Coordinates of C-alpha atoms in Angstrom, one line a residue:
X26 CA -99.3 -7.8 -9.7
X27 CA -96.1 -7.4 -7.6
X28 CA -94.7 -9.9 -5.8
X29 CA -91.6 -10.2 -3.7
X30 CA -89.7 -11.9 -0.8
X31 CA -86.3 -13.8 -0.3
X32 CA -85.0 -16.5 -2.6
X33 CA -84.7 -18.9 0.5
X34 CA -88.6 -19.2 0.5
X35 CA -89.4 -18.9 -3.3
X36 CA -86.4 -20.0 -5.6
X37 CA -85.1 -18.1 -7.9
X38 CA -86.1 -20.9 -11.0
X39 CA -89.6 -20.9 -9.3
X40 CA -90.2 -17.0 -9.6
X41 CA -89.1 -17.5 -13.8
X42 CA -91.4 -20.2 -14.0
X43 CA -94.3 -18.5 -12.2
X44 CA -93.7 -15.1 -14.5
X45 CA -93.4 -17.6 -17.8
X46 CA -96.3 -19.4 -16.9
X47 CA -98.4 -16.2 -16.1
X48 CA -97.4 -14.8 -19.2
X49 CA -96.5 -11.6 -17.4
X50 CA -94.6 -8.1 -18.6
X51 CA -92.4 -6.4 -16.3
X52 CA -89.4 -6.0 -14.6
X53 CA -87.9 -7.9 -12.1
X54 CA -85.1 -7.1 -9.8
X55 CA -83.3 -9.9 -8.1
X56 CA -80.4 -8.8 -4.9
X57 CA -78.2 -10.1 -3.0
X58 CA -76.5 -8.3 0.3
X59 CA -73.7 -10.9 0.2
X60 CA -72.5 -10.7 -3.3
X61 CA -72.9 -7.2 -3.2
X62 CA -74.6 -7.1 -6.7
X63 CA -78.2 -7.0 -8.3
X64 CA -79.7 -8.5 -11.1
X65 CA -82.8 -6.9 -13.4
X66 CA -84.5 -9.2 -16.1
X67 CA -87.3 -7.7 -18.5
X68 CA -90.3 -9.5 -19.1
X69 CA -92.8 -9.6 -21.9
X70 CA -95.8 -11.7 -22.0
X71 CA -93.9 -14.3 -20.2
X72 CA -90.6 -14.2 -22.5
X73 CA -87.1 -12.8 -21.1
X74 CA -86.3 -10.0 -23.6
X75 CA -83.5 -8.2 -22.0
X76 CA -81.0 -8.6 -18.5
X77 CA -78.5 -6.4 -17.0
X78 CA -76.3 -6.9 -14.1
X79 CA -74.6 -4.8 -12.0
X80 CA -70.8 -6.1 -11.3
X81 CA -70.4 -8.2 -14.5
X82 CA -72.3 -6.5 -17.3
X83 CA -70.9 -8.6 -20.2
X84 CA -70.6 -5.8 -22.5
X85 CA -71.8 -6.7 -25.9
X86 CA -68.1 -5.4 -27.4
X87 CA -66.4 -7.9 -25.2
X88 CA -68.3 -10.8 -25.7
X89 CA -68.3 -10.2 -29.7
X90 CA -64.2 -9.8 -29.0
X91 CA -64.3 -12.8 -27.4
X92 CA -66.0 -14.6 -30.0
X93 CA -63.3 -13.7 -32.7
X94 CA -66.6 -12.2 -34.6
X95 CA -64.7 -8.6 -34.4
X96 CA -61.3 -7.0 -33.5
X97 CA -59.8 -4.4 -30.9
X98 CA -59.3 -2.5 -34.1
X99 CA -63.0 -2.6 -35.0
X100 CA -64.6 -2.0 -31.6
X101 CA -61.9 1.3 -31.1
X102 CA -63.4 2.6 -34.7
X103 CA -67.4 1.5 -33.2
X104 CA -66.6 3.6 -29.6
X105 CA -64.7 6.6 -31.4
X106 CA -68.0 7.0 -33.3
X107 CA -70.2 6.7 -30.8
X108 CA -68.1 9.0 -28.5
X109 CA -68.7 11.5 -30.7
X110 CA -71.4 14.4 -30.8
X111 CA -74.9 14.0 -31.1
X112 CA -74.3 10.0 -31.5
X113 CA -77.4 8.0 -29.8
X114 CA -76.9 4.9 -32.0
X115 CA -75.7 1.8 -29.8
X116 CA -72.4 -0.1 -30.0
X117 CA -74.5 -2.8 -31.7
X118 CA -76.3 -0.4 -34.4
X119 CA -73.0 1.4 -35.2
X120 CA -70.9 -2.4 -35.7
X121 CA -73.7 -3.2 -38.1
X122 CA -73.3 0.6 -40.0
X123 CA -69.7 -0.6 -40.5
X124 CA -70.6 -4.0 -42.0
X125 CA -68.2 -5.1 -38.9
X126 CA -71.2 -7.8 -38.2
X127 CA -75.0 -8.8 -39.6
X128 CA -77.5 -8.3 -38.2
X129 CA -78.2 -11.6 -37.3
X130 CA -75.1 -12.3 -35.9
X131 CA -75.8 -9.0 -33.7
X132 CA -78.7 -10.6 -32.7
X133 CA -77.1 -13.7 -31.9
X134 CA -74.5 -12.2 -29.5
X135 CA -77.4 -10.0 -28.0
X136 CA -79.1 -13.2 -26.8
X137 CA -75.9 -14.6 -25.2
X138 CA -75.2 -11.6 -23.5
X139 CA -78.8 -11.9 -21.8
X140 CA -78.5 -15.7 -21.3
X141 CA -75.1 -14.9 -19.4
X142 CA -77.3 -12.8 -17.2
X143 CA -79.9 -15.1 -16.8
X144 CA -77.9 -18.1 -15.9
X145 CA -75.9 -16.1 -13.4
X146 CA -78.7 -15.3 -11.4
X147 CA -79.8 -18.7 -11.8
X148 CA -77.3 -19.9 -9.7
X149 CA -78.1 -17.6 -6.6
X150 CA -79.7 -19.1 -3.2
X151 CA -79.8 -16.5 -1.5
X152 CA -80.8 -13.0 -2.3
X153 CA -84.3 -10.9 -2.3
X154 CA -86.5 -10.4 -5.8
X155 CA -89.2 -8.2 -6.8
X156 CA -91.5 -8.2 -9.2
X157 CA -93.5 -5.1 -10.7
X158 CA -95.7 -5.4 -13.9
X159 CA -95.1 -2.4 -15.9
X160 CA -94.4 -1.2 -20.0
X161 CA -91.3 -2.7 -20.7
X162 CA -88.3 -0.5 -22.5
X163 CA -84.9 -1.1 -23.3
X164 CA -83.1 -0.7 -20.4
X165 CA -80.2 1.9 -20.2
X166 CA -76.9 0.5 -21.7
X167 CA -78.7 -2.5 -23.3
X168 CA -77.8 -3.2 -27.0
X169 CA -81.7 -4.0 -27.8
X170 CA -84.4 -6.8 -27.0
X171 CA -84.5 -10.1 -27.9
X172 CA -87.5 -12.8 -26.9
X173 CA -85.9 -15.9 -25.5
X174 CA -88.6 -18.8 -24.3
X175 CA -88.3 -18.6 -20.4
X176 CA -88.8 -22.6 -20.1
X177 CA -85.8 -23.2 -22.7
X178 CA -84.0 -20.7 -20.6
X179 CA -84.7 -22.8 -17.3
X180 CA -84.0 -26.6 -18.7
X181 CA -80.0 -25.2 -19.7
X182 CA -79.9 -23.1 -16.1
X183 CA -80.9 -26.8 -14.6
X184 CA -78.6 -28.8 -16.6
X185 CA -75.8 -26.0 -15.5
X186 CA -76.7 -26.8 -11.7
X187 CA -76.0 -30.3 -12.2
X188 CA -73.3 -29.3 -13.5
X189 CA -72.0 -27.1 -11.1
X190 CA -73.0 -30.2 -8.7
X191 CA -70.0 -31.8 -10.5
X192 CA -67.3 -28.6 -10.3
X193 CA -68.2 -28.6 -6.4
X194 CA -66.2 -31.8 -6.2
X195 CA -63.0 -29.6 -6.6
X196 CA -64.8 -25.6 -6.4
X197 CA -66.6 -25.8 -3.8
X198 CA -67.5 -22.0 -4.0
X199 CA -66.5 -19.1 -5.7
X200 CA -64.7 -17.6 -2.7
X201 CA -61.6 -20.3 -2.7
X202 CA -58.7 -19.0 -3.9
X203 CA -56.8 -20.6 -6.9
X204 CA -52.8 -21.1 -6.4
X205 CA -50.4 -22.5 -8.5
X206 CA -49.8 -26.4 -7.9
X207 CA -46.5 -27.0 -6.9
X208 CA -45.0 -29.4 -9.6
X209 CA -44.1 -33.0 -7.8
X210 CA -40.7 -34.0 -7.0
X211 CA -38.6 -36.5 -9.6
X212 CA -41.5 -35.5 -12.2
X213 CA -40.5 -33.0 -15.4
X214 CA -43.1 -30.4 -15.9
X215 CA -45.1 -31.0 -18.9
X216 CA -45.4 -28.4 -22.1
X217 CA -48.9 -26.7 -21.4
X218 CA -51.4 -26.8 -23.8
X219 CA -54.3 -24.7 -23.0
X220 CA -57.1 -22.8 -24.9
X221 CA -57.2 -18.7 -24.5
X222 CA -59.6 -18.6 -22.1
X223 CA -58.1 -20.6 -20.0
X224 CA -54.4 -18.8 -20.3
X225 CA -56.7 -16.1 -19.3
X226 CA -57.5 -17.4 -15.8
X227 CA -54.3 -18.9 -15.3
X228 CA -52.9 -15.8 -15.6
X229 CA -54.9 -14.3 -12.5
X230 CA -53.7 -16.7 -10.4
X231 CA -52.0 -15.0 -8.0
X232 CA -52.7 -16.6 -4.6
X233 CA -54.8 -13.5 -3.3
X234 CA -57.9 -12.8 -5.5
X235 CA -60.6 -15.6 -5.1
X236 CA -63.1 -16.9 -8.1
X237 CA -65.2 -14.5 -7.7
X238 CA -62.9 -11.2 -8.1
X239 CA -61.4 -12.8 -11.4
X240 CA -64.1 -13.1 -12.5
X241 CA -65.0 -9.6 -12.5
X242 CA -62.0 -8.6 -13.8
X243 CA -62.4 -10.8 -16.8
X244 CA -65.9 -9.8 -17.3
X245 CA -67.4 -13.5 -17.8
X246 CA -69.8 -15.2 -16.2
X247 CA -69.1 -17.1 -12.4
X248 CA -70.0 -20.3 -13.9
X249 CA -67.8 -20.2 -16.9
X250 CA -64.6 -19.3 -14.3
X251 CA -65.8 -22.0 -12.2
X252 CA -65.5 -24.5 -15.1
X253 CA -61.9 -23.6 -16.5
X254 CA -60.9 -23.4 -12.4
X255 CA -62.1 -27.0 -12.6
X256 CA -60.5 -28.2 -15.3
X257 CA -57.5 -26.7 -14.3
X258 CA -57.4 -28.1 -10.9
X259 CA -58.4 -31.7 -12.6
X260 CA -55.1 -31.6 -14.3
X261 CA -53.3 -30.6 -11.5
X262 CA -52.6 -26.6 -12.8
X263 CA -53.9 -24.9 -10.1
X264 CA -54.6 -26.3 -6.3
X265 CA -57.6 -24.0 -4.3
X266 CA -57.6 -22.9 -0.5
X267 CA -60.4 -22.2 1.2
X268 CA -60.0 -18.6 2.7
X269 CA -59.2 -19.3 6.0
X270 CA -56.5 -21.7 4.3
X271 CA -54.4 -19.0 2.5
X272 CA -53.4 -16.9 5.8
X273 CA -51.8 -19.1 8.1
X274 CA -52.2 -18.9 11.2
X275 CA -56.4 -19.2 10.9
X276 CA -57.7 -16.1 12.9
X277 CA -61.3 -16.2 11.0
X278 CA -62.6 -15.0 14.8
X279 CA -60.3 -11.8 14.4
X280 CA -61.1 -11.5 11.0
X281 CA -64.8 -11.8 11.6
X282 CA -64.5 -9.4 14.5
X283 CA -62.2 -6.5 12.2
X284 CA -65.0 -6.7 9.3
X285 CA -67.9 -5.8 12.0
X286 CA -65.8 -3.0 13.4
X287 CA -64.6 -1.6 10.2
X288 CA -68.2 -1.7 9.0
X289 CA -69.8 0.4 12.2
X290 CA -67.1 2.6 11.5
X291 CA -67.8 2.9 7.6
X292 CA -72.0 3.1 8.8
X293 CA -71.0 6.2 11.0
X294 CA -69.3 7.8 8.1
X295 CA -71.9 7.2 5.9
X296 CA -69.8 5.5 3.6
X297 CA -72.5 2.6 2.7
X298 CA -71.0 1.0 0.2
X299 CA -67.9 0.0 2.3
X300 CA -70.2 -0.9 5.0
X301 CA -72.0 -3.2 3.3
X302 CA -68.8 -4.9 2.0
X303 CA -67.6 -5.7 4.8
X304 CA -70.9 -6.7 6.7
X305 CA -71.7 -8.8 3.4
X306 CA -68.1 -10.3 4.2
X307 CA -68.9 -11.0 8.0
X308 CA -72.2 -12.8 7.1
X309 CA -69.9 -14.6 4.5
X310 CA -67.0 -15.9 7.5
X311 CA -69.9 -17.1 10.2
X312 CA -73.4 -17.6 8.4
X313 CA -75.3 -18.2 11.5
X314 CA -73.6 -15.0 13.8
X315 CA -76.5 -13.2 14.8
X316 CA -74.1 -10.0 15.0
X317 CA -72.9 -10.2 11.3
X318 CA -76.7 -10.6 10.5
X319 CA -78.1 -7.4 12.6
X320 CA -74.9 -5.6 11.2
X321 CA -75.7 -6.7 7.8
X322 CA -79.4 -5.6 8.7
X323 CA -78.7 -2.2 9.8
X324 CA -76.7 -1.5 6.2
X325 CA -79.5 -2.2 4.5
X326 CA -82.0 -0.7 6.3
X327 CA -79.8 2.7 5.8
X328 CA -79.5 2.1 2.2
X329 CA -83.5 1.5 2.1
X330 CA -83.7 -1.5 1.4
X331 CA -86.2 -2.5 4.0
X332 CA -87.6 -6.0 2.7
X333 CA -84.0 -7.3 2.7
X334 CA -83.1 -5.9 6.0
X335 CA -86.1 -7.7 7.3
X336 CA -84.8 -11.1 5.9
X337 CA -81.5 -10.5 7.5
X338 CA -83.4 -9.9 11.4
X339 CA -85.4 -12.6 10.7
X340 CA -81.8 -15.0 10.0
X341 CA -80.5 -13.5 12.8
X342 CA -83.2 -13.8 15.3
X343 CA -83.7 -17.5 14.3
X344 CA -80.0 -18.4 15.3
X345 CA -80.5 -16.0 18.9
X346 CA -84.2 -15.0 19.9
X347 CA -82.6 -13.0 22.4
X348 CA -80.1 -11.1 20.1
X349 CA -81.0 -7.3 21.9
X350 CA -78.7 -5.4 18.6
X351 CA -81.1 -7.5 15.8
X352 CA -84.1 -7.0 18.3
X353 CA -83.4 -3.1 18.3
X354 CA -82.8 -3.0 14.5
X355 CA -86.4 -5.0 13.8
X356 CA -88.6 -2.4 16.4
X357 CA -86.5 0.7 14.4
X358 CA -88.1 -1.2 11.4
X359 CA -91.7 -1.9 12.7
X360 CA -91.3 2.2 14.3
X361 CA -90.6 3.3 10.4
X362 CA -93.8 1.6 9.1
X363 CA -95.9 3.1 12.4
X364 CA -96.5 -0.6 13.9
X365 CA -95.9 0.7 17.1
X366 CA -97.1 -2.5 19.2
X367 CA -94.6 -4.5 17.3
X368 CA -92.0 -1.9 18.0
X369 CA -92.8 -1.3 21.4
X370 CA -92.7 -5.4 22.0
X371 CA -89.3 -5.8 20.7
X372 CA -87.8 -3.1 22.6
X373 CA -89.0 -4.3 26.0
X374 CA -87.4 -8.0 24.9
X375 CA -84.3 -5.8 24.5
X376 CA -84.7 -3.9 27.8
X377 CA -85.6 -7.9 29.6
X378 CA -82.4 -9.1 27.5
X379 CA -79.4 -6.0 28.9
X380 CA -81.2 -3.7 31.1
X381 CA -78.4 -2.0 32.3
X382 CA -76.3 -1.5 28.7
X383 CA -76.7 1.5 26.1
X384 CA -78.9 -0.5 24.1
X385 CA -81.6 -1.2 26.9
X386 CA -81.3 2.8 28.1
X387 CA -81.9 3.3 24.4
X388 CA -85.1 0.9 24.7
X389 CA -86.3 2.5 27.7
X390 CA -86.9 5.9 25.9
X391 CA -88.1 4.7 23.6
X392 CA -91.1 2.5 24.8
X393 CA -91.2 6.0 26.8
X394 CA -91.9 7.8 23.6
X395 CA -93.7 5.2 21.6
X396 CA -96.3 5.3 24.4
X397 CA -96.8 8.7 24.6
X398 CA -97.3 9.0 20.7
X399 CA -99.7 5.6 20.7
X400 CA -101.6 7.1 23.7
X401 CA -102.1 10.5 21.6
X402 CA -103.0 8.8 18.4
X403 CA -105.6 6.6 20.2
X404 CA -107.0 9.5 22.1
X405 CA -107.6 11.3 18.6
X406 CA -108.9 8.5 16.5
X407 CA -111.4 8.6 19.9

């Protein structure tokens, strides 16, 4: 069975409890245009048993760092060895050679890496997931597999979302960006007292990078960031500003406007990824701009990623029916999977919508040509 479609039509908790429940093995891929990042969770007769991501892997020798469970001495001696070679053991197998950790506490900090995964991807609305049954292996750059119950998995990803419900009150996303709090007038400043992981944010804070880039650069999970950024604004550490707060004067039109260019231009270049950073940043500034959409749209479509692309048109096309660039971006579409009535129907809506610009002269031929080839195919199936 495969199954697919966006997350704003089938939640992402629904598609985990649907796999659990069905008891199925395979792989799904979960995507999302405007974070820029996919997700992949392995499946075996209903139970999660290994997760990757792609911008925030959680490497297993950072999170067992973290934990005080080994030290940068330790995990130096681990990589030297499995630099070396002919070595195909994992950072995991090696760490356990050396009688640095058990093997249960390996298999401990396996399962939190995967749960980091998991509850990340949790917390995404919006996105596009597939599912295809299929022989699960170890994924590349995994440390093993584990066999976590899906359900038990969903009940803490739940009682996280109420949680984040709470943060909201002072994060209301993961693109504000933190700032120092100025200290009040009349009133000493205080002696910090602050846990490591929280000198750690703190020590991002720079005024530029939002939530989201720190937490990259720390390598945890958006949720935990979102917590410490919470606790720090509760005691009045840090203060956040919305994006359009932290350049003054607020020209989000001009910024909107430079991200669609500079995204055209990096689509003409074929440079995809920058193009789909900054159309993934457009969407981001003005949710409902059919142009930011198509844009977005067109990205995708170049980088194959058709099912998305379609999700994107149909966004766009809700918010303006009319829209002639998402129009001509969803007949390119139908053209590429031969439904050429459907194509051939959208490009006369974009020849009735700007007749007289490029875009409708581009329509014109190619209703022209669309003809021809339907009129040929017709007269041969005859």
């Amino acid at each position: 069975m495969a199954i697919e479609g966006p997350l704003r039509e089938l939640g992402i908790h629904d598609v985990f409890q649907l796999l659990d429940l069905s008891r199925k093995t395979g792989r799904l891929r979960v995507s999302s245009a405007l974070r820029d990042n996919e997700g992949t969770v392995y499946f075996r007769v209903g139970r999660i048993v290994a997760a990757t991501i792609r911008s925030n892997p959680h490497p297993l020798g950072a999170l067992l760092l973290r934990s005080g469970r080994i030290t940068e001495a330790d995990l130096a001696r681990a990589r030297a060895v499995q630099e070396a070679p002919g070595e195909d053991r994992r950072l995991g197998e090696i760490l356990v050679a050396q009688h640095v950790v058990s093997v249960r506490e390996l298999e401990r900090a396996i399962m939190r890496q995967v749960e980091t995964v998991v509850f990340e991807l949790l917390s995404w609305q919006e996105g596009f997931f597939s599912f295809a049954e299929e022989d699960v292996q170890a994924p590349a750059g995994a440390e093993g597999m584990v066999a976590l119950p899906t359900e038990s998995l969903l009940m803490e990803g739940a009682r996280r979302l109420d949680e984040w419900t709470q943060i909201q009150q002072r994060i209301p996303s993961l693109a504000v960006i933190p700032v120092l709090a100025e200290a009040e007038e009349g009133i000493a400043p205080s002696r910090l007292d602050l846990l490591p992981h929280e000198w750690e944010v703190l020590s991002l804070v720079d005024g530029v990078q939002d939530l989201r880039a720190i937490a990259r650069t720390l390598e945890r999970s958006e949720f935990e960031v979102a917590r410490i950024a919470f606790g720090l604004a509760t005691i009045a550490v840090i203060d956040v500003l919305a994006p359009t707060d932290a350049t003054e004067p607020d020209r989000s039109g001009e910024h909107l406007a430079t991200c669609l260019a500079e995204a055209r231009d990096a689509l003409l270049a074929e440079r995809l990824d920058d193009a789909l950073a900054r159309a993934a940043t457009a969407v981001s500034l003005a949710p409902q701009d059919p142009e930011a959409r198509s844009t977005l749209a067109r990205v995708l479509l170049r980088q194959g990623r058709e099912a998305e692309a379609a999700e994107e048109l149909r966004i766009a096309l809700e918010a303006d029916a009319a829209h002639a660039g998402a129009l001509m971006e969803r007949a390119r579409l139908a053209a590429r999977h031969g439904e050429l009535a459907r194509a051939i129907e959208s490009w006369q809506r974009v020849l009735a919508a700007c007749p007289e610009s490029p875009l409708g002269e581009q329509a014109r031929h190619a209703i022209a040509h669309a003809s021809q080839l339907a009129a040929v195919l017709e007269a041969v199936d005859a």
